[in-house]
Amino acid sequence: MKITINGITCETAAGQTVLQAARANGIYIPSLCYHDKTGVAGKCRVCVADVEEMRGLQATCNLPVKEGMKVNTRSEKALEAQRLVVDLLLSTGSHDCIACEKNGNCELQDAAYYLGIEHPGIQYADVKTGLDESSAFIRVDRGKCISCGRCVAGCNNVVVNEVLDLGWRGHETSIVFDTDSLMGESSCVQCGECVQLCPVGALIEKKAIGQGRSWELEKIRTTCPYCGVGCQLYLHMKGEQIVRVTGVEDGAPNKGRLCVKGRFGYDFIYSTDRLTSPLIKENGAFREATWDEALNLVAKKFKKIIAESGPDAIAGVSCARSINEDSYQMQKLFRAVIGTNNVDHCART
Ligand code: FES
């Protein structure tokens, strides 16, 4: 079906909302609490528009498209309402963009830019504060929280860890962990889904702080090197250094979700302790060896064990970080060549 948004004819499909149709047609409508993964929250009211033959402003994230619908997100009334919400959010938080990690990648900043809000019109003295640095990988800055609830919906409905909630009321409304514990003392498993969904700088990867501005980073898509699920992720690189890792939202199998290892466990690649050549133990101490020497030794010992005790005296455990083809060959070697079904995989953690 066809609708018009700001005078532009847009192709849409039944079941879409006006916000989804606008995004699909490259039209920006400021929005903060809606995310494709967490769905409609209808809380922030930034996405409002005038719709012909409908009374009052409509939240476009919650408005299904209808054939011939005429939407105006830039009417005086709609812009005034959008500005008021963004202005109030800026006024009641400590949105110090200059030093904020989200600068250049912040949905509140984008909305303020679009609406031409350079300074908050009102400045409340009692802006929210509260820095929680207690957890291993995530910094919580309540001064920047806009209470959109995306992190809460993600924690409860997407990854179903059920740790986050919105606590307190009114101006005091704030995300809480379990029954208002520090994040580091709560049952949070640090999967970072809340960080992935946060539209502002309230939830930030600690390791990324000060490591690079968003516009300096190159996003490289790859597959997580840990278990065999094959989660898709982006490495945000500054030169040769990983600054942060995010999940690929539109990619199967994880749709943006990652576990603590995939999102935060990348330091090992820079470790000087990594083995770069095989080691052979002699008289209780390891010494470096060539691959030929190491493989010959293993083959000799396998043959000896098989001759003495049969093939079932041997087991093969392959590495979860191996590619599929290598794991396939490993089990083929053990089943067809050595003659045992003792094969396993290290991703049983
Ligand atoms: Fe529509 Fe928040 S995005 S109400």
XYZ file of C-alpha atoms and ligand atoms in Angstrom:
353
model
C 0.000 0.000 0.000
C 0.969 3.628 -0.305
C 1.037 6.372 2.298
C 2.547 9.847 2.208
C 4.961 11.073 4.834
C 5.851 14.763 4.640
C 4.536 14.823 1.070
C 6.699 11.873 -0.029
C 4.874 8.807 -1.334
C 6.083 5.701 0.489
C 5.550 2.043 -0.360
C 4.601 0.166 2.796
C 3.355 -3.238 3.749
C 0.381 -4.123 5.911
C 1.462 -4.659 9.513
C 4.120 -1.967 9.400
C 3.954 1.058 11.623
C 4.388 4.568 10.248
C 7.822 4.771 11.908
C 8.910 1.527 10.265
C 7.579 2.711 6.901
C 9.427 6.012 7.291
C 12.690 4.246 8.122
C 12.275 1.830 5.225
C 11.839 4.827 2.916
C 14.787 6.773 4.323
C 12.720 9.357 6.210
C 14.002 10.289 9.659
C 11.518 10.633 12.498
C 13.157 11.255 15.870
C 12.454 8.291 18.154
C 14.058 7.071 21.347
C 12.173 4.286 23.082
C 11.385 2.199 19.990
C 13.833 -0.458 18.838
C 13.049 -3.186 16.309
C 14.080 -5.836 18.806
C 12.279 -4.544 21.876
C 9.234 -3.317 19.961
C 6.816 -0.541 20.782
C 7.132 1.087 24.153
C 5.222 4.270 23.345
C 6.949 6.032 26.209
C 9.125 8.831 24.947
C 6.564 10.492 22.602
C 9.342 11.936 20.450
C 8.066 10.219 17.322
C 4.764 12.100 17.145
C 3.186 13.332 13.913
C 0.059 14.965 12.568
C -2.076 12.510 10.631
C -4.883 13.706 8.355
C -8.336 12.844 9.703
C -6.959 11.830 13.107
C -7.412 13.995 16.174
C -4.345 14.946 18.214
C -0.730 13.970 17.598
C -0.020 10.296 16.980
C 3.003 8.279 18.111
C 4.258 6.908 14.793
C 6.019 3.927 16.428
C 2.612 2.673 17.506
C 0.520 3.642 14.487
C -0.223 0.970 11.855
C -0.120 2.160 8.247
C -3.397 2.477 6.321
C -3.813 2.880 2.557
C -3.763 6.557 1.582
C -2.706 7.774 5.035
C -1.221 11.287 5.045
C 1.378 11.850 7.765
C 3.169 15.075 8.600
C 6.033 14.781 11.071
C 7.160 18.331 10.409
C 3.999 20.324 11.090
C 4.436 23.178 13.545
C 2.476 21.273 16.195
C 4.455 18.032 15.715
C 7.833 19.759 15.774
C 6.861 21.721 18.871
C 5.918 18.526 20.684
C 9.081 16.719 19.554
C 11.195 19.671 20.661
C 9.552 19.858 24.044
C 10.283 16.192 24.820
C 13.898 16.332 23.668
C 14.421 19.644 25.459
C 13.086 18.218 28.724
C 15.259 15.109 28.416
C 18.334 17.255 27.831
C 17.370 19.530 30.715
C 17.004 16.777 33.252
C 20.203 14.848 32.581
C 23.916 15.522 32.437
C 24.320 15.159 28.694
C 27.848 16.451 28.390
C 28.356 15.400 24.794
C 31.970 16.537 24.472
C 33.415 13.802 26.668
C 30.614 11.276 26.181
C 31.550 7.948 24.601
C 28.315 8.049 22.586
C 29.156 11.332 20.887
C 28.464 10.852 17.183
C 26.451 7.699 17.776
C 23.746 8.927 20.154
C 20.063 8.900 19.300
C 19.274 11.782 21.680
C 22.039 13.845 20.112
C 20.661 13.016 16.639
C 17.161 14.103 17.692
C 18.480 17.357 19.202
C 20.479 18.048 16.042
C 17.483 17.374 13.802
C 15.288 19.642 15.913
C 17.914 22.392 16.141
C 18.240 22.296 19.931
C 21.669 23.637 20.753
C 21.141 24.244 24.462
C 18.340 22.961 26.674
C 15.727 25.682 27.071
C 15.259 24.928 30.738
C 18.045 23.848 33.059
C 17.029 22.014 36.177
C 19.448 22.182 39.062
C 18.638 18.680 40.286
C 19.740 16.670 37.272
C 19.944 12.945 37.831
C 23.322 11.660 38.914
C 24.721 8.289 39.896
C 27.725 6.546 38.464
C 27.923 2.792 39.006
C 31.344 1.395 38.144
C 30.934 -1.775 40.183
C 30.664 -4.288 37.357
C 33.487 -5.808 35.361
C 32.645 -4.533 31.896
C 29.839 -1.952 31.995
C 29.733 1.604 33.310
C 26.299 2.842 34.340
C 25.815 6.605 34.237
C 22.320 7.426 35.470
C 22.904 11.103 34.714
C 22.592 10.235 31.052
C 19.696 7.790 31.358
C 16.494 8.916 29.633
C 14.380 6.091 31.110
C 13.379 4.881 27.659
C 13.262 1.316 28.987
C 15.030 -0.322 26.032
C 17.686 -1.892 28.274
C 14.988 -3.198 30.606
C 12.984 -4.706 27.731
C 16.158 -6.229 26.288
C 17.256 -7.767 29.585
C 13.813 -9.204 30.345
C 12.382 -10.078 26.937
C 15.309 -10.520 24.560
C 18.057 -12.225 26.548
C 15.671 -13.087 29.421
C 18.218 -12.542 32.186
C 15.603 -10.600 34.179
C 18.015 -8.390 36.087
C 17.118 -4.848 35.028
C 13.996 -2.924 35.870
C 12.854 0.670 36.167
C 12.722 1.595 39.819
C 11.566 4.605 41.811
C 9.071 7.080 40.412
C 8.728 10.441 38.651
C 11.947 12.423 38.392
C 13.716 9.726 40.433
C 12.889 6.997 37.888
C 16.028 5.037 37.217
C 17.184 1.641 36.019
C 17.815 -0.760 38.890
C 19.532 -4.139 39.081
C 17.700 -6.900 40.948
C 16.300 -5.180 44.025
C 18.338 -2.008 43.526
C 21.791 -3.570 43.950
C 24.935 -2.261 42.390
C 25.323 -3.790 38.953
C 28.492 -5.601 40.042
C 26.717 -7.143 43.030
C 23.590 -8.125 41.130
C 22.856 -11.314 39.200
C 23.843 -9.584 35.929
C 25.916 -11.868 33.698
C 27.438 -8.952 31.745
C 26.107 -10.036 28.365
C 25.928 -6.344 27.439
C 22.559 -6.498 25.676
C 21.587 -3.390 27.684
C 24.652 -1.583 26.329
C 23.777 -2.630 22.801
C 20.240 -1.238 23.154
C 20.993 1.970 25.069
C 20.325 4.935 22.743
C 22.466 7.306 24.826
C 25.636 7.098 26.910
C 24.038 5.699 30.067
C 25.403 2.174 29.589
C 28.906 2.014 28.166
C 31.552 -0.648 27.633
C 34.238 0.193 30.200
C 37.045 -1.028 28.011
C 36.059 1.389 25.225
C 36.231 4.501 27.392
C 38.758 6.954 26.009
C 39.882 4.551 23.296
C 38.381 6.252 20.250
C 35.572 8.487 19.015
C 32.796 6.883 16.983
C 33.894 8.573 13.757
C 37.452 7.254 14.118
C 36.350 3.627 14.192
C 35.980 1.208 11.324
C 33.309 -1.466 11.713
C 34.413 -4.917 10.570
C 31.875 -7.729 10.476
C 33.069 -11.149 11.570
C 32.047 -14.360 13.322
C 32.601 -14.733 17.054
C 35.662 -16.933 17.663
C 34.296 -18.673 20.773
C 31.673 -21.434 20.613
C 30.085 -23.063 17.597
C 26.910 -20.908 17.451
C 28.591 -18.546 15.008
C 27.270 -15.243 16.366
C 27.775 -12.321 14.031
C 29.563 -9.341 15.438
C 31.183 -6.081 14.503
C 34.681 -5.260 15.631
C 34.937 -1.482 16.029
C 38.552 -0.933 15.123
C 40.850 2.015 15.606
C 43.747 1.000 13.433
C 44.796 -2.455 14.663
C 43.045 -2.135 18.034
C 39.568 -3.370 18.912
C 37.791 -0.599 20.800
C 34.444 -2.343 21.261
C 32.422 -5.281 19.970
C 28.733 -5.105 19.080
C 26.332 -7.748 17.790
C 24.985 -7.518 14.219
C 21.305 -6.638 14.678
C 20.037 -7.937 11.340
C 22.159 -11.060 11.276
C 21.228 -14.623 12.202
C 21.805 -16.482 14.449
C 22.154 -13.964 17.263
C 20.322 -10.828 16.032
C 22.597 -8.506 17.977
C 22.788 -10.624 21.110
C 26.177 -11.717 22.402
C 27.422 -13.405 25.543
C 30.024 -11.939 27.865
C 32.823 -13.762 26.037
C 31.885 -12.594 22.548
C 31.266 -8.994 23.591
C 34.053 -8.402 26.082
C 36.528 -11.301 25.850
C 38.810 -10.103 23.095
C 41.967 -9.154 25.032
C 43.522 -12.583 24.494
C 44.378 -11.715 20.910
C 46.901 -9.166 22.144
C 48.450 -11.489 24.747
C 52.173 -12.086 24.474
C 51.563 -15.472 26.170
C 49.868 -16.889 23.066
C 51.581 -19.976 21.642
C 52.954 -19.438 18.191
C 54.823 -22.742 17.812
C 54.302 -26.258 19.202
C 55.890 -27.156 22.533
C 57.284 -30.570 23.470
C 57.756 -31.502 27.117
C 61.137 -33.047 27.892
C 62.350 -33.833 31.407
C 59.459 -31.836 32.859
C 60.080 -28.682 30.829
C 58.604 -27.423 27.569
C 60.792 -26.614 24.604
C 59.801 -25.128 21.262
C 59.551 -27.545 18.351
C 58.740 -27.527 14.649
C 55.320 -28.714 13.449
C 56.891 -31.760 11.726
C 58.657 -32.768 14.909
C 55.545 -32.336 17.048
C 53.214 -34.156 14.626
C 55.652 -37.047 14.203
C 55.868 -37.412 17.968
C 52.059 -37.467 18.337
C 51.683 -39.996 15.502
C 54.352 -42.239 17.029
C 52.673 -42.153 20.451
C 49.198 -42.766 18.974
C 50.505 -45.828 17.126
C 52.109 -47.144 20.282
C 48.928 -46.704 22.359
C 46.751 -48.304 19.639
C 49.151 -51.275 19.370
C 49.152 -51.794 23.139
C 45.533 -50.961 24.097
C 43.407 -50.547 20.957
C 41.947 -47.419 19.304
C 39.408 -46.765 22.079
C 42.288 -45.873 24.353
C 42.487 -42.601 22.418
C 40.058 -39.673 22.322
C 40.040 -36.554 20.211
C 38.777 -33.206 21.495
C 38.529 -30.495 18.883
C 38.644 -26.801 19.438
C 35.431 -24.760 19.368
C 37.259 -21.983 17.578
C 38.114 -24.258 14.655
C 36.215 -23.796 11.447
C 33.529 -26.350 10.569
C 35.691 -28.060 7.968
C 38.552 -28.597 10.436
C 36.200 -30.077 13.032
C 34.731 -32.351 10.357
C 38.191 -33.575 9.390
C 39.127 -34.117 13.022
C 36.199 -36.468 13.651
C 36.838 -38.203 10.300
C 40.456 -38.808 11.314
C 39.413 -40.333 14.630
C 36.513 -42.413 13.311
C 37.832 -43.552 9.915
C 41.590 -43.609 10.401
C 42.146 -44.311 14.082
C 38.926 -46.294 14.510
C 37.295 -44.840 17.601
C 34.100 -42.896 18.247
C 35.773 -41.054 21.116
C 35.367 -37.580 19.647
C 34.244 -34.475 21.461
C 34.362 -30.747 21.312
C 35.447 -28.215 23.884
C 32.297 -26.070 23.689
C 30.575 -27.865 26.522
C 31.172 -25.100 29.029
Fe 7.528 6.358 19.700
Fe 9.140 6.560 21.816
S 9.663 6.100 19.793
S 6.963 6.859 21.705
